[in-house]
XYZ file of C-alpha atoms in Angstrom:
244
model
C 3.405 3.732 -25.203
C 2.176 0.494 -24.701
C 3.792 -0.604 -21.567
C 2.021 2.535 -20.565
C -1.773 1.680 -21.819
C -0.573 -2.376 -20.960
C -0.123 -1.224 -17.158
C -3.302 1.567 -17.472
C -5.717 -1.268 -18.162
C -4.237 -3.482 -15.769
C -5.110 -0.568 -12.786
C -8.336 0.316 -13.906
C -9.446 -3.431 -13.709
C -7.719 -3.870 -10.529
C -9.289 -1.121 -9.277
C -12.683 -1.858 -10.783
C -12.910 -5.144 -9.505
C -11.792 -3.816 -5.896
C -14.095 -1.351 -5.319
C -16.749 -2.169 -2.623
C -14.165 -3.920 -0.095
C -14.991 -3.387 3.719
C -12.939 -0.364 5.504
C -11.966 2.723 5.209
C -9.106 4.585 6.721
C -9.268 7.788 7.313
C -5.757 9.898 7.116
C -3.918 10.984 10.227
C -4.206 14.226 11.637
C -1.205 15.899 9.391
C 0.759 18.303 10.779
C -0.003 22.143 10.863
C 2.471 23.274 8.587
C 1.546 19.662 5.660
C -1.231 19.825 3.558
C -4.186 17.705 4.532
C -4.596 14.443 1.993
C -7.637 15.790 0.952
C -6.380 19.091 0.245
C -8.156 20.403 -3.203
C -4.837 21.716 -4.149
C -2.622 19.103 -3.139
C -4.895 16.484 -4.957
C -4.487 18.504 -8.061
C -0.649 18.552 -7.962
C -0.697 15.110 -7.824
C -3.579 14.621 -11.056
C -0.590 16.706 -12.656
C 1.678 14.924 -11.760
C 0.541 11.566 -12.622
C -0.877 12.512 -15.963
C 2.937 13.146 -16.808
C 4.724 10.638 -15.493
C 6.493 8.335 -17.548
C 8.943 5.360 -16.651
C 11.504 7.552 -16.108
C 9.549 9.843 -13.824
C 11.308 10.214 -10.192
C 9.330 8.362 -7.311
C 6.407 9.950 -5.436
C 7.549 10.456 -1.364
C 5.643 11.192 1.663
C 6.893 15.371 1.516
C 5.204 15.082 -1.490
C 1.958 13.125 -0.049
C 1.413 12.979 3.882
C -1.263 10.483 2.839
C 2.089 7.984 2.426
C 2.785 8.574 5.939
C -1.269 6.979 6.716
C -0.038 3.910 4.973
C 3.544 3.467 6.543
C 1.910 3.575 9.833
C -0.696 1.120 9.100
C 2.305 -1.099 8.201
C 4.219 -0.462 11.044
C 0.836 -1.402 13.363
C 1.067 -5.159 11.113
C 5.172 -5.453 12.177
C 4.085 -4.698 16.185
C 0.501 -6.771 16.381
C 0.452 -9.022 14.246
C -3.004 -8.215 13.586
C -3.872 -8.973 9.418
C -7.707 -8.450 9.365
C -7.303 -4.904 10.640
C -4.143 -4.591 8.061
C -6.537 -5.328 5.027
C -9.899 -3.143 6.598
C -7.475 -0.273 6.702
C -5.635 -0.607 3.284
C -7.975 -1.305 1.105
C -11.085 0.749 -0.581
C -14.408 1.062 1.748
C -18.578 0.133 0.428
C -18.634 4.007 0.267
C -16.003 3.762 -2.142
C -17.938 1.355 -4.389
C -21.117 2.931 -3.749
C -20.225 6.519 -4.629
C -18.519 5.302 -7.765
C -21.785 3.212 -8.811
C -23.488 6.080 -10.235
C -20.259 7.400 -12.245
C -18.800 3.793 -13.433
C -21.343 3.793 -15.955
C -18.744 6.410 -17.951
C -16.767 3.403 -18.429
C -19.787 1.490 -19.893
C -19.707 -0.533 -16.749
C -22.980 -1.774 -15.035
C -23.882 -1.068 -11.244
C -23.268 -3.493 -8.994
C -26.121 -4.602 -7.147
C -25.226 -5.081 -2.774
C -24.728 -9.019 -3.665
C -22.409 -8.573 -6.281
C -20.310 -6.153 -3.609
C -20.375 -8.765 -0.852
C -19.275 -10.930 -2.923
C -15.801 -8.939 -4.224
C -15.610 -7.863 -0.835
C -15.163 -11.211 0.422
C -12.971 -12.434 -2.770
C -9.845 -9.533 -2.622
C -10.124 -10.002 1.267
C -9.870 -13.137 1.049
C -6.233 -12.747 -1.695
C -4.896 -10.154 0.662
C -5.583 -11.484 3.993
C -2.861 -14.734 3.644
C -0.857 -11.915 2.502
C 0.046 -9.782 5.513
C -0.036 -13.305 7.593
C 2.775 -14.596 5.789
C 4.476 -10.535 6.607
C 3.548 -10.605 9.638
C 4.489 -14.639 9.777
C 8.533 -13.794 8.811
C 8.675 -11.028 11.423
C 7.127 -13.075 14.342
C 10.075 -15.711 13.166
C 13.029 -13.481 12.999
C 11.917 -11.929 16.491
C 11.021 -8.478 15.389
C 10.125 -5.633 17.756
C 5.937 -5.050 18.930
C 7.218 -1.938 19.593
C 5.862 0.658 16.938
C 8.278 3.346 18.701
C 11.390 1.164 17.803
C 10.760 1.568 14.131
C 12.002 5.135 12.014
C 10.506 5.203 8.487
C 13.409 5.857 6.409
C 11.383 5.778 3.386
C 8.012 5.283 1.561
C 8.407 5.687 -2.074
C 5.588 5.413 -4.957
C 6.904 3.972 -8.369
C 5.780 3.809 -11.563
C 2.114 5.680 -11.183
C 0.226 7.463 -13.531
C -3.304 9.039 -13.860
C -6.458 6.619 -14.463
C -9.429 5.233 -12.754
C -13.231 6.845 -11.617
C -13.091 10.301 -11.479
C -12.523 10.215 -7.348
C -9.311 8.067 -8.157
C -5.768 10.537 -7.748
C -3.288 8.196 -8.978
C -2.629 4.521 -10.001
C 0.916 3.104 -8.722
C 2.369 -0.376 -9.651
C 4.394 -0.084 -7.010
C 5.290 1.480 -3.049
C 8.119 1.044 -1.796
C 8.533 1.255 2.172
C 12.089 1.567 3.641
C 12.061 0.391 8.183
C 14.906 0.691 10.320
C 15.263 0.142 14.057
C 16.243 2.340 16.732
C 19.476 2.972 18.225
C 17.812 2.010 21.218
C 15.626 -0.554 19.901
C 19.626 -2.049 17.600
C 21.594 -1.305 21.494
C 18.795 -3.922 22.941
C 18.802 -5.803 20.246
C 22.003 -6.358 18.637
C 23.933 -5.569 15.300
C 22.594 -8.498 13.688
C 19.288 -6.492 13.860
C 21.288 -3.400 11.775
C 20.132 -2.712 8.402
C 17.280 -2.168 6.245
C 13.659 -3.640 6.833
C 12.565 -3.643 2.640
C 8.917 -4.182 2.022
C 6.961 -3.582 -1.094
C 3.441 -2.641 -1.844
C 1.863 -4.094 -4.508
C -0.688 -2.041 -7.050
C -2.038 0.955 -4.793
C -4.290 3.644 -5.487
C -3.914 6.619 -4.165
C -8.044 7.854 -3.268
C -8.795 11.341 -3.274
C -8.249 11.179 1.038
C -5.904 7.770 1.313
C -3.561 5.515 -0.394
C -5.468 1.631 -0.870
C -4.273 -1.029 -1.680
C -5.263 -3.500 -3.963
C -2.912 -6.589 -4.229
C -1.111 -7.227 -0.887
C 2.564 -6.878 1.175
C 5.833 -8.469 0.893
C 9.248 -8.135 2.222
C 12.041 -7.873 0.005
C 15.166 -7.142 2.167
C 15.867 -8.295 6.015
C 19.953 -8.124 7.035
C 20.892 -11.353 6.469
C 21.913 -12.387 10.308
C 18.207 -12.928 10.934
C 17.724 -15.344 8.384
C 18.464 -19.132 8.379
C 19.172 -21.014 5.005
C 15.841 -21.992 4.755
C 13.931 -18.147 4.843
C 16.280 -16.742 3.124
C 15.838 -18.523 0.150
C 11.534 -18.384 0.878
C 12.502 -14.780 0.584
C 13.415 -14.761 -2.648
C 11.081 -16.877 -4.194
C 8.271 -15.185 -2.384
C 6.892 -18.469 -0.691
C 7.339 -16.960 2.998
C 6.194 -13.814 1.616
C 2.882 -13.901 -0.696
């Protein structure tokens, strides 16, 4: 299918450009009844599902993949502390990913990347992602969202338009990851009814590595309770001007 081939090409190029980004993350300690994000049986299941995926395939959720819970935790942390630098370092590929994939890259007809080139790529991609995280955080501050992670509930995190592809340490490539948060009842009692409703967030172009999800495009708001926004903020949200 042409659309699928095109998507695969974009994802693969993005993946290869992003290899070597600093700051590997480690998955949270999983619950005893949940599989580890790097459990081989889980990874095989995810790869098989990605290999068979079509545009009509069902979304992938945190029930399918516990690594999505870690990704959502990084977003909540950004909401509460506003630290865009840490968010970027926690959600992009590590230098170890690049060093581990340099020999494998020859399989794709790509020359090994020098140390200087690695640093250039790291700086370039980080410079792209950080402003988006800053804009995302800025709107959260403007509408006075709470700065305590305990006030938030992850209602849903879903991976859409995914497929298998990329170097061997890549489990799957995804065009979108959608995250929906809400405030818990205790926070709503404190803040008022204007905060009632979903906080919808989009994480664009994501890669499932063998132990975690990483981002290659950034983060932006999709929706917040309308009562919290000024007319100017509503228009900026619609056009993406205030959300990267």
